[in-house]
Coordinates of C-alpha atoms in Angstrom, one line a residue:
X1 CA 13.8 2.5 -15.1
X2 CA 10.3 1.6 -14.0
X3 CA 9.6 2.5 -10.7
X4 CA 6.7 0.0 -9.1
X5 CA 5.5 1.6 -5.9
X6 CA 3.1 0.9 -3.0
X7 CA 1.0 3.1 -1.5
X8 CA -0.3 2.7 1.9
X9 CA 2.8 3.2 4.3
X10 CA 4.8 4.0 1.7
X11 CA 3.4 7.4 -0.2
X12 CA 0.0 7.9 1.8
X13 CA 0.2 8.1 5.5
X14 CA -3.2 5.6 5.8
X15 CA -3.3 5.2 9.8
X16 CA -4.9 8.8 9.5
X17 CA -7.8 7.2 7.8
X18 CA -7.7 4.0 8.8
X19 CA -7.3 3.5 12.7
X20 CA -11.1 5.6 12.9
X21 CA -12.5 3.3 10.7
X22 CA -11.4 0.2 11.9
X23 CA -12.5 1.1 15.4
X24 CA -15.7 2.3 14.4
X25 CA -16.4 -0.9 12.4
X26 CA -15.2 -2.9 15.2
X27 CA -17.8 -1.4 17.5
X28 CA -20.4 -2.6 14.9
X29 CA -19.3 -6.0 15.0
X30 CA -19.3 -5.7 18.9
X31 CA -22.6 -4.3 18.7
X32 CA -23.9 -7.3 16.3
X33 CA -22.8 -9.7 19.1
X34 CA -19.9 -11.2 17.1
X35 CA -17.2 -10.2 19.4
X36 CA -16.6 -8.5 22.7
X37 CA -15.7 -5.4 22.9
X38 CA -11.8 -4.4 23.5
X39 CA -9.9 -0.9 23.1
X40 CA -7.1 -1.6 20.2
X41 CA -3.9 0.0 20.2
X42 CA -2.3 2.0 17.1
X43 CA -0.2 -0.3 16.5
X44 CA -2.8 -3.6 16.6
X45 CA -4.9 -1.7 14.0
X46 CA -1.7 -0.5 11.5
X47 CA -0.3 -3.8 11.1
X48 CA -3.0 -4.8 8.7
X49 CA -1.8 -2.2 6.3
X50 CA -0.8 -3.6 3.6
X51 CA -3.0 -6.8 3.7
X52 CA -5.8 -7.0 0.8
X53 CA -9.0 -7.0 2.7
X54 CA -9.5 -10.7 1.9
X55 CA -6.5 -11.3 3.8
X56 CA -7.0 -9.4 6.5
X57 CA -10.6 -10.2 7.2
X58 CA -9.7 -14.0 6.9
X59 CA -6.6 -13.7 9.4
X60 CA -8.7 -11.0 11.6
X61 CA -11.7 -12.5 12.0
X62 CA -12.1 -15.9 10.4
X63 CA -15.6 -17.1 12.1
X64 CA -17.4 -14.6 10.4
X65 CA -19.5 -15.7 7.7
X66 CA -17.9 -14.3 3.9
X67 CA -21.0 -12.1 3.8
X68 CA -20.4 -10.7 6.9
X69 CA -16.4 -10.0 6.0
X70 CA -17.8 -8.7 2.6
X71 CA -20.1 -6.3 4.7
X72 CA -17.6 -5.1 7.2
X73 CA -14.9 -4.5 4.7
X74 CA -17.2 -2.5 2.8
X75 CA -18.2 -0.5 5.9
X76 CA -14.1 0.3 6.7
X77 CA -13.9 1.3 2.9
X78 CA -16.9 3.6 3.2
X79 CA -15.7 5.1 6.4
X80 CA -12.0 5.8 4.7
X81 CA -13.4 7.1 1.6
X82 CA -15.6 9.8 4.2
X83 CA -12.3 10.6 6.1
X84 CA -10.5 11.2 2.9
X85 CA -13.5 13.4 1.4
X86 CA -13.2 15.3 4.9
X87 CA -9.8 15.9 4.1
X88 CA -8.1 14.1 6.4
X89 CA -6.3 12.0 4.3
X90 CA -2.5 12.7 3.8
X91 CA 0.3 11.8 1.7
X92 CA 3.8 11.9 3.7
X93 CA 5.8 15.5 3.4
X94 CA 7.7 15.4 0.7
X95 CA 6.1 12.6 -1.1
X96 CA 5.3 14.6 -3.8
X97 CA 8.3 16.5 -4.3
X98 CA 10.0 13.2 -4.7
X99 CA 7.8 11.7 -7.1
X100 CA 7.9 14.9 -9.4
X101 CA 12.2 14.5 -9.3
X102 CA 11.9 10.7 -10.3
X103 CA 9.5 11.9 -13.1
X104 CA 11.4 14.6 -14.3
X105 CA 14.5 12.1 -14.2
X106 CA 12.8 10.0 -16.7
X107 CA 11.5 7.5 -14.7
X108 CA 8.2 5.7 -15.1
X109 CA 6.0 5.5 -12.2
X110 CA 3.5 2.6 -11.4
X111 CA 1.5 2.0 -8.3
X112 CA 0.3 -1.4 -7.0
X113 CA -1.3 -1.5 -3.8
X114 CA -3.4 -4.3 -2.0
X115 CA -6.7 -1.8 -2.0
X116 CA -9.9 -1.8 -4.0
X117 CA -10.0 -0.2 -7.1
X118 CA -12.6 2.9 -5.6
X119 CA -10.2 3.4 -2.9
X120 CA -7.6 4.1 -5.7
X121 CA -9.5 5.7 -8.1
X122 CA -10.2 8.6 -5.0
X123 CA -7.0 9.0 -4.1
X124 CA -5.8 9.1 -7.7
X125 CA -8.1 12.1 -8.1
X126 CA -8.1 14.2 -4.9
X127 CA -4.1 13.9 -4.9
X128 CA -3.9 14.3 -8.8
X129 CA -1.8 10.9 -9.2
X130 CA -1.9 11.1 -12.9
X131 CA 0.9 14.2 -12.9
X132 CA 3.5 11.1 -11.8
X133 CA 2.0 8.0 -12.4
X134 CA 1.7 6.2 -15.7
X135 CA 0.1 3.1 -14.5
X136 CA -2.6 1.7 -11.5
X137 CA -2.9 -1.7 -10.3
X138 CA -5.0 -2.3 -7.5
X139 CA -5.4 -5.6 -6.6
X140 CA -9.1 -6.0 -6.7
X141 CA -8.6 -5.6 -10.1
X142 CA -6.9 -9.0 -10.1
X143 CA -9.1 -10.7 -7.4
X144 CA -6.6 -10.1 -4.7
X145 CA -3.7 -12.2 -6.2
X146 CA -0.3 -11.6 -4.4
X147 CA 1.3 -8.7 -5.9
X148 CA 4.1 -11.0 -6.9
X149 CA 1.3 -12.8 -9.2
X150 CA 0.1 -9.4 -10.5
X151 CA 3.6 -8.2 -11.5
X152 CA 4.1 -10.1 -14.8
X153 CA 0.9 -8.5 -16.0
X154 CA 2.1 -4.9 -15.3
X155 CA 5.9 -6.3 -16.9
X156 CA 3.9 -7.2 -19.9
X157 CA 2.6 -3.8 -20.5
X158 CA 5.5 -2.0 -19.1
X159 CA 8.7 -3.9 -19.8
X160 CA 12.1 -2.8 -18.8
X161 CA 14.3 -2.5 -15.9
X162 CA 12.4 -2.5 -12.6
X163 CA 13.0 -1.1 -8.8
X164 CA 10.4 -2.2 -6.3
X165 CA 9.3 0.3 -3.8
X166 CA 7.3 -0.9 -0.5
X167 CA 7.1 -0.9 3.2
X168 CA 5.6 -4.5 3.8
X169 CA 6.6 -8.3 2.9
X170 CA 4.0 -8.5 0.1
X171 CA 6.3 -5.9 -1.9
X172 CA 9.5 -7.9 -0.7
X173 CA 8.0 -11.2 -2.2
X174 CA 8.2 -9.3 -5.7
X175 CA 12.1 -9.1 -5.0
X176 CA 11.9 -12.6 -4.1
X177 CA 10.1 -14.3 -7.0
X178 CA 11.6 -12.4 -10.1
X179 CA 14.9 -10.9 -8.7
X180 CA 13.8 -7.2 -9.2
X181 CA 15.9 -5.1 -6.7
X182 CA 13.6 -3.5 -4.0
X183 CA 13.8 -0.7 -1.7
X184 CA 12.1 -1.3 1.8
X185 CA 10.3 1.8 3.5
X186 CA 11.3 1.6 7.3
X187 CA 9.0 4.7 7.9
X188 CA 6.0 2.5 6.8
X189 CA 3.9 -0.1 8.8
X190 CA 6.1 -3.4 8.2
X191 CA 8.0 -4.7 11.2
X192 CA 12.3 -4.5 10.1
X193 CA 12.1 -8.6 9.3
X194 CA 9.7 -8.3 6.7
X195 CA 12.5 -5.9 5.1
X196 CA 15.5 -7.4 5.7
X197 CA 15.8 -8.8 2.2
X198 CA 15.6 -5.3 0.4
X199 CA 18.7 -4.1 -1.9
X200 CA 18.1 -0.9 0.4
X201 CA 16.6 0.7 3.3
X202 CA 14.9 4.5 3.2
X203 CA 14.5 5.5 6.8
X204 CA 12.5 8.6 5.2
X205 CA 10.6 9.9 2.0
X206 CA 13.8 11.7 1.3
X207 CA 15.8 8.5 1.4
X208 CA 13.6 6.5 -1.5
X209 CA 15.2 8.7 -4.0
X210 CA 18.6 8.2 -3.1
X211 CA 17.9 4.5 -2.9
X212 CA 16.8 4.5 -6.3
X213 CA 19.8 6.6 -7.6
X214 CA 21.9 4.5 -5.6
X215 CA 20.2 1.4 -7.2
X216 CA 20.4 3.3 -11.0
X217 CA 24.2 4.0 -10.2
X218 CA 25.0 0.3 -9.8
X219 CA 23.2 -1.1 -12.5
X220 CA 24.7 1.5 -15.0

């Protein structure tokens, strides 16, 4: 079975590096005079996790020019890269063990994320993700198209049955559009209503494999 994983909020506890990067770049935006300074609660920041950079900036600060959006998007990416190189990026506890079990069970693991290519490659290297994953699909490589639009490209390269695993509506849209079973990761950054169409809900990393096994048993 092909298991199509999201990354941030599903396998990677991205808030650890995204929150400080967001706050730093927002400070720069205020110093440039584009917006007044304000404090941001963690939950107000993490709601953007799972969005593509393009969609995030178009919703967050639509008044910025495309040039400025690109500038500050790159700045957040650079801050996150620095945080990662400093050892502040962490997969969720138990994620590697879960991935190893799924790999050993004969599943094909694929990664589809609304991220930049450089970000995915950095994490692929640091966490040695090639131990588990067969294919990597960063949305930047596909013009930040919606995940459900990228899916047919992946399916063509990796035919067979699929289960989608993710924490946001963007992941559940693959299920809606293509009728593929989906597991919603309630421990991630999405709201409960984003996952209500999921075939199963994982309250923890350990629960992901349990839901995959349950769906596999039902399909078999």
